[in-house]
Amino acid sequence: MRASTYQQYNEIFEEMANRHPSIQFFHEIDEDEIISGQFRSKIRFPAFILEYPALGFNDNRTNVNQVFPAAFAVLKQLTGKQLGHAPSIRAIMNETNIIMLDLISYLREKRRTDGNFYLETNLVKLDKVGPVFDACYGWRCELTFQSWVDLNFKPEEWTVYNPEKWK
């Protein structure tokens, strides 16, 4: 069977978040958790929030790359007297921006050392986030990376058509 490129996507970002000394929490975001409020009770800051990727392909007839338009955010929460305090917001924006730059540099290094990971840094985009999730601020990174995927048809892995299968 094929290797999962989606699994590779998760592993790259989880490893990156795990290795950064400032990141205290990693989570692949689930919209239901946000709506139901479950997300807020378990988060620790600064937090790395990974969004589910979109998946596409780049096929040049001899080789196929899977394309991952993806996004993640680094967030930190204001509390107590900091709420609405502009200098505190700026401090969080600066702190999370430094973390974000560290993470992008990690991905650039991964591109250099991993033969099956390609990131076009020119297409990386950072957007300010906040206030979200009870006074969290930070940065959201949008990026697209590519990874080779085996899309060769393997007839030996298929079964013979059976019209009785669904009856």
GROMACS .gro file of N, CA and C in nm:
model
  501
    1MET      N    1   0.084  -0.120   0.000
    1MET     CA    2   0.000   0.000   0.000
    1MET      C    3   0.088   0.125   0.000
    2ARG      N    4   0.026   0.235  -0.032
    2ARG     CA    5   0.096   0.363  -0.039
    2ARG      C    6   0.128   0.420   0.099
    3ALA      N    7   0.229   0.505   0.102
    3ALA     CA    8   0.257   0.582   0.223
    3ALA      C    9   0.164   0.703   0.224
    4SER      N   10   0.121   0.744   0.341
    4SER     CA   11   0.031   0.858   0.354
    4SER      C   12   0.109   0.988   0.358
    5THR      N   13   0.083   1.075   0.261
    5THR     CA   14   0.146   1.206   0.264
    5THR      C   15   0.080   1.294   0.370
    6TYR      N   16  -0.045   1.267   0.403
    6TYR     CA   17  -0.112   1.341   0.511
    6TYR      C   18  -0.044   1.312   0.645
    7GLN      N   19  -0.004   1.188   0.666
    7GLN     CA   20   0.068   1.154   0.788
    7GLN      C   21   0.201   1.228   0.793
    8GLN      N   22   0.270   1.237   0.680
    8GLN     CA   23   0.395   1.312   0.674
    8GLN      C   24   0.371   1.458   0.712
    9TYR      N   25   0.263   1.516   0.661
    9TYR     CA   26   0.227   1.655   0.694
    9TYR      C   27   0.216   1.673   0.845
   10ASN      N   28   0.139   1.585   0.909
   10ASN     CA   29   0.121   1.595   1.055
   10ASN      C   30   0.253   1.578   1.129
   11GLU      N   31   0.331   1.480   1.088
   11GLU     CA   32   0.458   1.452   1.158
   11GLU      C   33   0.556   1.569   1.148
   12ILE      N   34   0.563   1.632   1.032
   12ILE     CA   35   0.655   1.745   1.015
   12ILE      C   36   0.621   1.856   1.114
   13PHE      N   37   0.493   1.892   1.121
   13PHE     CA   38   0.454   2.004   1.206
   13PHE      C   39   0.455   1.969   1.354
   14GLU      N   40   0.416   1.847   1.388
   14GLU     CA   41   0.420   1.808   1.529
   14GLU      C   42   0.565   1.804   1.579
   15GLU      N   43   0.655   1.750   1.498
   15GLU     CA   44   0.796   1.747   1.537
   15GLU      C   45   0.851   1.888   1.553
   16MET      N   46   0.816   1.976   1.460
   16MET     CA   47   0.865   2.114   1.466
   16MET      C   48   0.816   2.182   1.594
   17ALA      N   49   0.688   2.169   1.624
   17ALA     CA   50   0.633   2.231   1.746
   17ALA      C   51   0.697   2.171   1.870
   18ASN      N   52   0.717   2.041   1.870
   18ASN     CA   53   0.776   1.972   1.984
   18ASN      C   54   0.919   2.017   2.010
   19ARG      N   55   0.993   2.042   1.907
   19ARG     CA   56   1.134   2.076   1.922
   19ARG      C   57   1.157   2.223   1.958
   20HIS      N   58   1.059   2.311   1.935
   20HIS     CA   59   1.079   2.452   1.969
   20HIS      C   60   1.062   2.472   2.119
   21PRO      N   61   1.161   2.529   2.187
   21PRO     CA   62   1.156   2.538   2.333
   21PRO      C   63   1.045   2.626   2.388
   22SER      N   64   0.993   2.721   2.312
   22SER     CA   65   0.888   2.809   2.363
   22SER      C   66   0.748   2.750   2.350
   23ILE      N   67   0.727   2.661   2.255
   23ILE     CA   68   0.594   2.606   2.231
   23ILE      C   69   0.555   2.514   2.346
   24GLN      N   70   0.438   2.541   2.407
   24GLN     CA   71   0.390   2.463   2.521
   24GLN      C   72   0.273   2.372   2.487
   25PHE      N   73   0.221   2.382   2.364
   25PHE     CA   74   0.099   2.310   2.330
   25PHE      C   75   0.095   2.293   2.179
   26PHE      N   76   0.057   2.174   2.133
   26PHE     CA   77   0.039   2.147   1.991
   26PHE      C   78  -0.098   2.087   1.973
   27HIS      N   79  -0.170   2.133   1.872
   27HIS     CA   80  -0.303   2.077   1.848
   27HIS      C   81  -0.340   2.095   1.702
   28GLU      N   82  -0.396   1.990   1.644
   28GLU     CA   83  -0.454   2.000   1.510
   28GLU      C   84  -0.599   2.041   1.530
   29ILE      N   85  -0.631   2.159   1.484
   29ILE     CA   86  -0.759   2.222   1.516
   29ILE      C   87  -0.877   2.148   1.455
   30ASP      N   88  -0.980   2.137   1.533
   30ASP     CA   89  -1.106   2.077   1.491
   30ASP      C   90  -1.214   2.183   1.515
   31GLU      N   91  -1.284   2.220   1.410
   31GLU     CA   92  -1.383   2.327   1.420
   31GLU      C   93  -1.488   2.299   1.527
   32ASP      N   94  -1.525   2.173   1.546
   32ASP     CA   95  -1.624   2.139   1.648
   32ASP      C   96  -1.574   2.173   1.788
   33GLU      N   97  -1.445   2.154   1.812
   33GLU     CA   98  -1.388   2.189   1.943
   33GLU      C   99  -1.399   2.338   1.969
   34ILE      N  100  -1.378   2.418   1.865
   34ILE     CA  101  -1.387   2.563   1.881
   34ILE      C  102  -1.530   2.602   1.913
   35ILE      N  103  -1.624   2.550   1.837
   35ILE     CA  104  -1.765   2.586   1.855
   35ILE      C  105  -1.816   2.541   1.992
   36SER      N  106  -1.779   2.422   2.035
   36SER     CA  107  -1.830   2.369   2.162
   36SER      C  108  -1.756   2.424   2.283
   37GLY      N  109  -1.643   2.490   2.263
   37GLY     CA  110  -1.568   2.545   2.375
   37GLY      C  111  -1.471   2.448   2.440
   38GLN      N  112  -1.463   2.324   2.394
   38GLN     CA  113  -1.372   2.225   2.452
   38GLN      C  114  -1.226   2.267   2.436
   39PHE      N  115  -1.198   2.336   2.330
   39PHE     CA  116  -1.061   2.374   2.296
   39PHE      C  117  -0.999   2.462   2.404
   40ARG      N  118  -1.077   2.557   2.455
   40ARG     CA  119  -1.024   2.657   2.548
   40ARG      C  120  -0.975   2.597   2.679
   41SER      N  121  -1.035   2.489   2.722
   41SER     CA  122  -1.001   2.435   2.854
   41SER      C  123  -0.868   2.361   2.858
   42LYS      N  124  -0.814   2.322   2.744
   42LYS     CA  125  -0.693   2.241   2.748
   42LYS      C  126  -0.568   2.309   2.692
   43ILE      N  127  -0.581   2.431   2.647
   43ILE     CA  128  -0.469   2.496   2.579
   43ILE      C  129  -0.369   2.556   2.680
   44ARG      N  130  -0.241   2.546   2.646
   44ARG     CA  131  -0.132   2.610   2.720
   44ARG      C  132  -0.057   2.699   2.621
   45PHE      N  133   0.000   2.806   2.669
   45PHE     CA  134   0.058   2.906   2.580
   45PHE      C  135   0.208   2.921   2.601
   46PRO      N  136   0.279   2.961   2.494
   46PRO     CA  137   0.238   2.980   2.356
   46PRO      C  138   0.195   2.848   2.292
   47ALA      N  139   0.094   2.857   2.210
   47ALA     CA  140   0.034   2.738   2.149
   47ALA      C  141   0.058   2.736   1.998
   48PHE      N  142   0.081   2.617   1.946
   48PHE     CA  143   0.096   2.594   1.802
   48PHE      C  144  -0.032   2.526   1.757
   49ILE      N  145  -0.109   2.592   1.672
   49ILE     CA  146  -0.237   2.540   1.626
   49ILE      C  147  -0.225   2.509   1.477
   50LEU      N  148  -0.234   2.381   1.442
   50LEU     CA  149  -0.222   2.336   1.304
   50LEU      C  150  -0.361   2.319   1.244
   51GLU      N  151  -0.382   2.376   1.127
   51GLU     CA  152  -0.509   2.361   1.057
   51GLU      C  153  -0.502   2.241   0.964
   52TYR      N  154  -0.617   2.180   0.939
   52TYR     CA  155  -0.621   2.071   0.842
   52TYR      C  156  -0.583   2.127   0.706
   53PRO      N  157  -0.500   2.056   0.629
   53PRO     CA  158  -0.456   2.109   0.499
   53PRO      C  159  -0.558   2.081   0.390
   54ALA      N  160  -0.543   2.153   0.282
   54ALA     CA  161  -0.608   2.114   0.157
   54ALA      C  162  -0.505   2.027   0.085
   55LEU      N  163  -0.550   1.941  -0.002
   55LEU     CA  164  -0.458   1.853  -0.074
   55LEU      C  165  -0.482   1.867  -0.223
   56GLY      N  166  -0.374   1.876  -0.299
   56GLY     CA  167  -0.384   1.885  -0.443
   56GLY      C  168  -0.264   1.816  -0.506
   57PHE      N  169  -0.254   1.823  -0.637
   57PHE     CA  170  -0.145   1.756  -0.707
   57PHE      C  171  -0.082   1.847  -0.810
   58ASN      N  172   0.046   1.823  -0.835
   58ASN     CA  173   0.121   1.890  -0.940
   58ASN      C  174   0.181   1.777  -1.024
   59ASP      N  175   0.124   1.754  -1.142
   59ASP     CA  176   0.160   1.639  -1.225
   59ASP      C  177   0.228   1.688  -1.353
   60ASN      N  178   0.353   1.646  -1.374
   60ASN     CA  179   0.421   1.684  -1.498
   60ASN      C  180   0.436   1.564  -1.592
   61ARG      N  181   0.351   1.465  -1.577
   61ARG     CA  182   0.340   1.343  -1.658
   61ARG      C  183   0.444   1.236  -1.624
   62THR      N  184   0.557   1.273  -1.568
   62THR     CA  185   0.655   1.171  -1.528
   62THR      C  186   0.671   1.164  -1.377
   63ASN      N  187   0.631   1.267  -1.309
   63ASN     CA  188   0.648   1.275  -1.165
   63ASN      C  189   0.528   1.349  -1.106
   64VAL      N  190   0.485   1.310  -0.988
   64VAL     CA  191   0.370   1.376  -0.926
   64VAL      C  192   0.408   1.420  -0.785
   65ASN      N  193   0.383   1.545  -0.756
   65ASN     CA  194   0.398   1.596  -0.621
   65ASN      C  195   0.260   1.621  -0.563
   66GLN      N  196   0.245   1.591  -0.435
   66GLN     CA  197   0.123   1.630  -0.366
   66GLN      C  198   0.148   1.770  -0.311
   67VAL      N  199   0.054   1.859  -0.334
   67VAL     CA  200   0.065   1.998  -0.292
   67VAL      C  201  -0.023   2.018  -0.169
   68PHE      N  202   0.035   2.079  -0.066
   68PHE     CA  203  -0.035   2.101   0.060
   68PHE      C  204  -0.048   2.251   0.088
   69PRO      N  205  -0.156   2.316   0.045
   69PRO     CA  206  -0.181   2.451   0.098
   69PRO      C  207  -0.221   2.433   0.245
   70ALA      N  208  -0.145   2.492   0.334
   70ALA     CA  209  -0.162   2.464   0.476
   70ALA      C  210  -0.151   2.593   0.556
   71ALA      N  211  -0.186   2.583   0.684
   71ALA     CA  212  -0.173   2.699   0.773
   71ALA      C  213  -0.158   2.652   0.916
   72PHE      N  214  -0.089   2.734   0.992
   72PHE     CA  215  -0.080   2.712   1.136
   72PHE      C  216  -0.067   2.848   1.204
   73ALA      N  217  -0.096   2.851   1.332
   73ALA     CA  218  -0.089   2.976   1.408
   73ALA      C  219  -0.009   2.953   1.535
   74VAL      N  220   0.055   3.058   1.581
   74VAL     CA  221   0.119   3.061   1.712
   74VAL      C  222   0.047   3.168   1.791
   75LEU      N  223  -0.013   3.127   1.903
   75LEU     CA  224  -0.097   3.216   1.983
   75LEU      C  225  -0.052   3.222   2.128
   76LYS      N  226  -0.077   3.336   2.190
   76LYS     CA  227  -0.053   3.352   2.333
   76LYS      C  228  -0.168   3.437   2.388
   77GLN      N  229  -0.206   3.410   2.512
   77GLN     CA  230  -0.324   3.473   2.571
   77GLN      C  231  -0.287   3.588   2.664
   78LEU      N  232  -0.365   3.695   2.654
   78LEU     CA  233  -0.359   3.804   2.751
   78LEU      C  234  -0.448   3.768   2.869
   79THR      N  235  -0.404   3.800   2.989
   79THR     CA  236  -0.485   3.770   3.107
   79THR      C  237  -0.482   3.889   3.203
   80GLY      N  238  -0.579   3.892   3.293
   80GLY     CA  239  -0.583   3.991   3.401
   80GLY      C  240  -0.572   4.133   3.354
   81LYS      N  241  -0.479   4.206   3.413
   81LYS     CA  242  -0.462   4.349   3.385
   81LYS      C  243  -0.409   4.375   3.244
   82GLN      N  244  -0.359   4.272   3.178
   82GLN     CA  245  -0.307   4.288   3.042
   82GLN      C  246  -0.419   4.307   2.940
   83LEU      N  247  -0.541   4.264   2.972
   83LEU     CA  248  -0.652   4.267   2.876
   83LEU      C  249  -0.670   4.408   2.820
   84GLY      N  250  -0.667   4.420   2.690
   84GLY     CA  251  -0.686   4.548   2.623
   84GLY      C  252  -0.569   4.644   2.636
   85HIS      N  253  -0.461   4.603   2.696
   85HIS     CA  254  -0.344   4.688   2.718
   85HIS      C  255  -0.254   4.681   2.596
   86ALA      N  256  -0.247   4.790   2.519
   86ALA     CA  257  -0.174   4.791   2.391
   86ALA      C  258  -0.028   4.746   2.404
   87PRO      N  259   0.048   4.793   2.504
   87PRO     CA  260   0.187   4.745   2.515
   87PRO      C  261   0.196   4.594   2.539
   88SER      N  262   0.101   4.537   2.612
   88SER     CA  263   0.100   4.391   2.634
   88SER      C  264   0.068   4.316   2.505
   89ILE      N  265  -0.024   4.371   2.427
   89ILE     CA  266  -0.057   4.311   2.297
   89ILE      C  267   0.066   4.314   2.207
   90ARG      N  268   0.134   4.429   2.202
   90ARG     CA  269   0.255   4.440   2.119
   90ARG      C  270   0.362   4.342   2.164
   91ALA      N  271   0.377   4.325   2.295
   91ALA     CA  272   0.478   4.230   2.347
   91ALA      C  273   0.446   4.088   2.301
   92ILE      N  274   0.318   4.050   2.306
   92ILE     CA  275   0.278   3.916   2.259
   92ILE      C  276   0.301   3.904   2.109
   93MET      N  277   0.267   4.008   2.033
   93MET     CA  278   0.287   4.003   1.889
   93MET      C  279   0.436   3.989   1.857
   94ASN      N  280   0.522   4.057   1.930
   94ASN     CA  281   0.667   4.044   1.909
   94ASN      C  282   0.715   3.904   1.945
   95GLU      N  283   0.672   3.853   2.061
   95GLU     CA  284   0.716   3.720   2.105
   95GLU      C  285   0.672   3.612   2.007
   96THR      N  286   0.546   3.616   1.965
   96THR     CA  287   0.496   3.513   1.873
   96THR      C  288   0.555   3.530   1.733
   97ASN      N  289   0.589   3.653   1.694
   97ASN     CA  290   0.654   3.675   1.566
   97ASN      C  291   0.792   3.610   1.564
   98ILE      N  292   0.866   3.622   1.673
   98ILE     CA  293   0.998   3.559   1.682
   98ILE      C  294   0.985   3.407   1.673
   99ILE      N  295   0.886   3.352   1.743
   99ILE     CA  296   0.863   3.207   1.736
   99ILE      C  297   0.829   3.167   1.593
  100MET      N  298   0.744   3.245   1.527
  100MET     CA  299   0.703   3.215   1.390
  100MET      C  300   0.824   3.216   1.296
  101LEU      N  301   0.912   3.314   1.311
  101LEU     CA  302   1.033   3.318   1.228
  101LEU      C  303   1.122   3.197   1.254
  102ASP      N  304   1.131   3.154   1.380
  102ASP     CA  305   1.205   3.032   1.412
  102ASP      C  306   1.146   2.912   1.339
  103LEU      N  307   1.013   2.902   1.338
  103LEU     CA  308   0.946   2.788   1.276
  103LEU      C  309   0.967   2.788   1.124
  104ILE      N  310   0.961   2.905   1.063
  104ILE     CA  311   0.984   2.914   0.919
  104ILE      C  312   1.128   2.876   0.886
  105SER      N  313   1.223   2.918   0.971
  105SER     CA  314   1.362   2.880   0.946
  105SER      C  315   1.380   2.729   0.959
  106TYR      N  316   1.305   2.666   1.051
  106TYR     CA  317   1.309   2.520   1.065
  106TYR      C  318   1.259   2.454   0.937
  107LEU      N  319   1.150   2.506   0.881
  107LEU     CA  320   1.096   2.449   0.757
  107LEU      C  321   1.193   2.467   0.641
  108ARG      N  322   1.261   2.580   0.636
  108ARG     CA  323   1.361   2.601   0.530
  108ARG      C  324   1.475   2.500   0.544
  109GLU      N  325   1.516   2.472   0.667
  109GLU     CA  326   1.622   2.372   0.689
  109GLU      C  327   1.572   2.234   0.650
  110LYS      N  328   1.447   2.203   0.682
  110LYS     CA  329   1.387   2.074   0.645
  110LYS      C  330   1.390   2.059   0.493
  111ARG      N  331   1.361   2.167   0.423
  111ARG     CA  332   1.366   2.164   0.276
  111ARG      C  333   1.506   2.128   0.228
  112ARG      N  334   1.608   2.179   0.295
  112ARG     CA  335   1.746   2.154   0.255
  112ARG      C  336   1.789   2.011   0.285
  113THR      N  337   1.741   1.954   0.395
  113THR     CA  338   1.789   1.823   0.439
  113THR      C  339   1.699   1.706   0.402
  114ASP      N  340   1.573   1.731   0.371
  114ASP     CA  341   1.478   1.624   0.339
  114ASP      C  342   1.451   1.627   0.189
  115GLY      N  343   1.492   1.523   0.120
  115GLY     CA  344   1.476   1.518  -0.025
  115GLY      C  345   1.332   1.510  -0.073
  116ASN      N  346   1.236   1.487   0.016
  116ASN     CA  347   1.096   1.473  -0.024
  116ASN      C  348   1.010   1.583   0.038
  117PHE      N  349   1.065   1.701   0.054
  117PHE     CA  350   0.991   1.812   0.113
  117PHE      C  351   1.036   1.939   0.043
  118TYR      N  352   0.942   2.007  -0.022
  118TYR     CA  353   0.977   2.131  -0.091
  118TYR      C  354   0.885   2.242  -0.044
  119LEU      N  355   0.944   2.351   0.003
  119LEU     CA  356   0.871   2.468   0.049
  119LEU      C  357   0.919   2.589  -0.030
  120GLU      N  358   0.826   2.662  -0.087
  120GLU     CA  359   0.858   2.786  -0.158
  120GLU      C  360   0.840   2.901  -0.059
  121THR      N  361   0.950   2.948  -0.002
  121THR     CA  362   0.945   3.052   0.101
  121THR      C  363   0.883   3.180   0.048
  122ASN      N  364   0.897   3.209  -0.080
  122ASN     CA  365   0.838   3.331  -0.137
  122ASN      C  366   0.686   3.333  -0.123
  123LEU      N  367   0.625   3.217  -0.106
  123LEU     CA  368   0.480   3.209  -0.096
  123LEU      C  369   0.430   3.203   0.048
  124VAL      N  370   0.519   3.210   0.146
  124VAL     CA  371   0.479   3.209   0.287
  124VAL      C  372   0.420   3.345   0.321
  125LYS      N  373   0.305   3.342   0.390
  125LYS     CA  374   0.236   3.466   0.426
  125LYS      C  375   0.202   3.461   0.574
  126LEU      N  376   0.231   3.570   0.647
  126LEU     CA  377   0.197   3.580   0.788
  126LEU      C  378   0.088   3.685   0.806
  127ASP      N  379  -0.015   3.650   0.884
  127ASP     CA  380  -0.124   3.742   0.915
  127ASP      C  381  -0.138   3.755   1.066
  128LYS      N  382  -0.166   3.876   1.111
  128LYS     CA  383  -0.192   3.901   1.253
  128LYS      C  384  -0.321   3.830   1.292
  129VAL      N  385  -0.322   3.773   1.413
  129VAL     CA  386  -0.441   3.706   1.467
  129VAL      C  387  -0.473   3.771   1.601
  130GLY      N  388  -0.599   3.797   1.624
  130GLY     CA  389  -0.641   3.840   1.756
  130GLY      C  390  -0.726   3.964   1.754
  131PRO      N  391  -0.807   3.973   1.855
  131PRO     CA  392  -0.825   3.877   1.964
  131PRO      C  393  -0.916   3.761   1.924
  132VAL      N  394  -0.874   3.639   1.955
  132VAL     CA  395  -0.953   3.517   1.934
  132VAL      C  396  -0.943   3.430   2.058
  133PHE      N  397  -1.034   3.336   2.075
  133PHE     CA  398  -1.029   3.239   2.186
  133PHE      C  399  -0.999   3.307   2.320
  134ASP      N  400  -1.080   3.399   2.363
  134ASP     CA  401  -1.061   3.464   2.493
  134ASP      C  402  -0.928   3.539   2.502
  135ALA      N  403  -0.911   3.638   2.418
  135ALA     CA  404  -0.798   3.731   2.423
  135ALA      C  405  -0.664   3.670   2.384
  136CYS      N  406  -0.662   3.583   2.284
  136CYS     CA  407  -0.537   3.531   2.230
  136CYS      C  408  -0.494   3.616   2.111
  137TYR      N  409  -0.364   3.636   2.101
  137TYR     CA  410  -0.305   3.710   1.990
  137TYR      C  411  -0.186   3.631   1.936
  138GLY      N  412  -0.148   3.662   1.814
  138GLY     CA  413  -0.032   3.597   1.756
  138GLY      C  414  -0.031   3.612   1.606
  139TRP      N  415   0.022   3.509   1.540
  139TRP     CA  416   0.039   3.511   1.395
  139TRP      C  417  -0.010   3.380   1.334
  140ARG      N  418  -0.068   3.392   1.215
  140ARG     CA  419  -0.111   3.276   1.137
  140ARG      C  420  -0.024   3.272   1.012
  141CYS      N  421   0.034   3.157   0.986
  141CYS     CA  422   0.122   3.137   0.871
  141CYS      C  423   0.050   3.054   0.766
  142GLU      N  424   0.040   3.107   0.645
  142GLU     CA  425  -0.011   3.031   0.531
  142GLU      C  426   0.108   2.994   0.443
  143LEU      N  427   0.113   2.869   0.404
  143LEU     CA  428   0.223   2.824   0.320
  143LEU      C  429   0.176   2.709   0.233
  144THR      N  430   0.257   2.679   0.134
  144THR     CA  431   0.231   2.564   0.047
  144THR      C  432   0.360   2.485   0.036
  145PHE      N  433   0.352   2.357   0.067
  145PHE     CA  434   0.470   2.274   0.044
  145PHE      C  435   0.430   2.156  -0.042
  146GLN      N  436   0.531   2.094  -0.102
  146GLN     CA  437   0.508   1.981  -0.192
  146GLN      C  438   0.592   1.863  -0.149
  147SER      N  439   0.540   1.747  -0.177
  147SER     CA  440   0.610   1.623  -0.145
  147SER      C  441   0.577   1.522  -0.254
  148TRP      N  442   0.677   1.447  -0.298
  148TRP     CA  443   0.653   1.347  -0.402
  148TRP      C  444   0.554   1.244  -0.350
  149VAL      N  445   0.465   1.200  -0.438
  149VAL     CA  446   0.368   1.097  -0.402
  149VAL      C  447   0.365   0.992  -0.514
  150ASP      N  448   0.354   0.868  -0.475
  150ASP     CA  449   0.346   0.758  -0.571
  150ASP      C  450   0.201   0.743  -0.616
  151LEU      N  451   0.173   0.781  -0.739
  151LEU     CA  452   0.040   0.763  -0.796
  151LEU      C  453   0.040   0.661  -0.909
  152ASN      N  454   0.137   0.572  -0.908
  152ASN     CA  455   0.139   0.465  -1.007
  152ASN      C  456   0.029   0.365  -0.973
  153PHE      N  457  -0.049   0.329  -1.073
  153PHE     CA  458  -0.156   0.232  -1.054
  153PHE      C  459  -0.097   0.095  -1.029
  154LYS      N  460  -0.148   0.025  -0.927
  154LYS     CA  461  -0.096  -0.107  -0.889
  154LYS      C  462  -0.210  -0.208  -0.897
  155PRO      N  463  -0.231  -0.269  -1.015
  155PRO     CA  464  -0.345  -0.359  -1.033
  155PRO      C  465  -0.343  -0.479  -0.939
  156GLU      N  466  -0.226  -0.521  -0.895
  156GLU     CA  467  -0.218  -0.637  -0.805
  156GLU      C  468  -0.281  -0.609  -0.668
  157GLU      N  469  -0.304  -0.482  -0.636
  157GLU     CA  470  -0.366  -0.448  -0.507
  157GLU      C  471  -0.518  -0.437  -0.517
  158TRP      N  472  -0.572  -0.460  -0.633
  158TRP     CA  473  -0.716  -0.449  -0.654
  158TRP      C  474  -0.778  -0.588  -0.663
  159THR      N  475  -0.907  -0.596  -0.635
  159THR     CA  476  -0.979  -0.722  -0.646
  159THR      C  477  -1.062  -0.723  -0.773
  160VAL      N  478  -1.111  -0.839  -0.809
  160VAL     CA  479  -1.198  -0.854  -0.926
  160VAL      C  480  -1.334  -0.796  -0.890
  161TYR      N  481  -1.397  -0.732  -0.988
  161TYR     CA  482  -1.530  -0.675  -0.966
  161TYR      C  483  -1.628  -0.783  -0.923
  162ASN      N  484  -1.702  -0.755  -0.817
  162ASN     CA  485  -1.800  -0.848  -0.763
  162ASN      C  486  -1.934  -0.776  -0.751
  163PRO      N  487  -2.029  -0.801  -0.844
  163PRO     CA  488  -2.158  -0.731  -0.839
  163PRO      C  489  -2.239  -0.765  -0.714
  164GLU      N  490  -2.204  -0.869  -0.642
  164GLU     CA  491  -2.277  -0.909  -0.521
  164GLU      C  492  -2.225  -0.839  -0.395
  165LYS      N  493  -2.118  -0.768  -0.407
  165LYS     CA  494  -2.050  -0.710  -0.290
  165LYS      C  495  -2.141  -0.619  -0.207
  166TRP      N  496  -2.226  -0.541  -0.269
  166TRP     CA  497  -2.308  -0.443  -0.197
  166TRP      C  498  -2.449  -0.491  -0.169
  167LYS      N  499  -2.479  -0.615  -0.197
  167LYS     CA  500  -2.616  -0.666  -0.177
  167LYS      C  501  -2.631  -0.729  -0.042
   0.00000   0.00000   0.00000
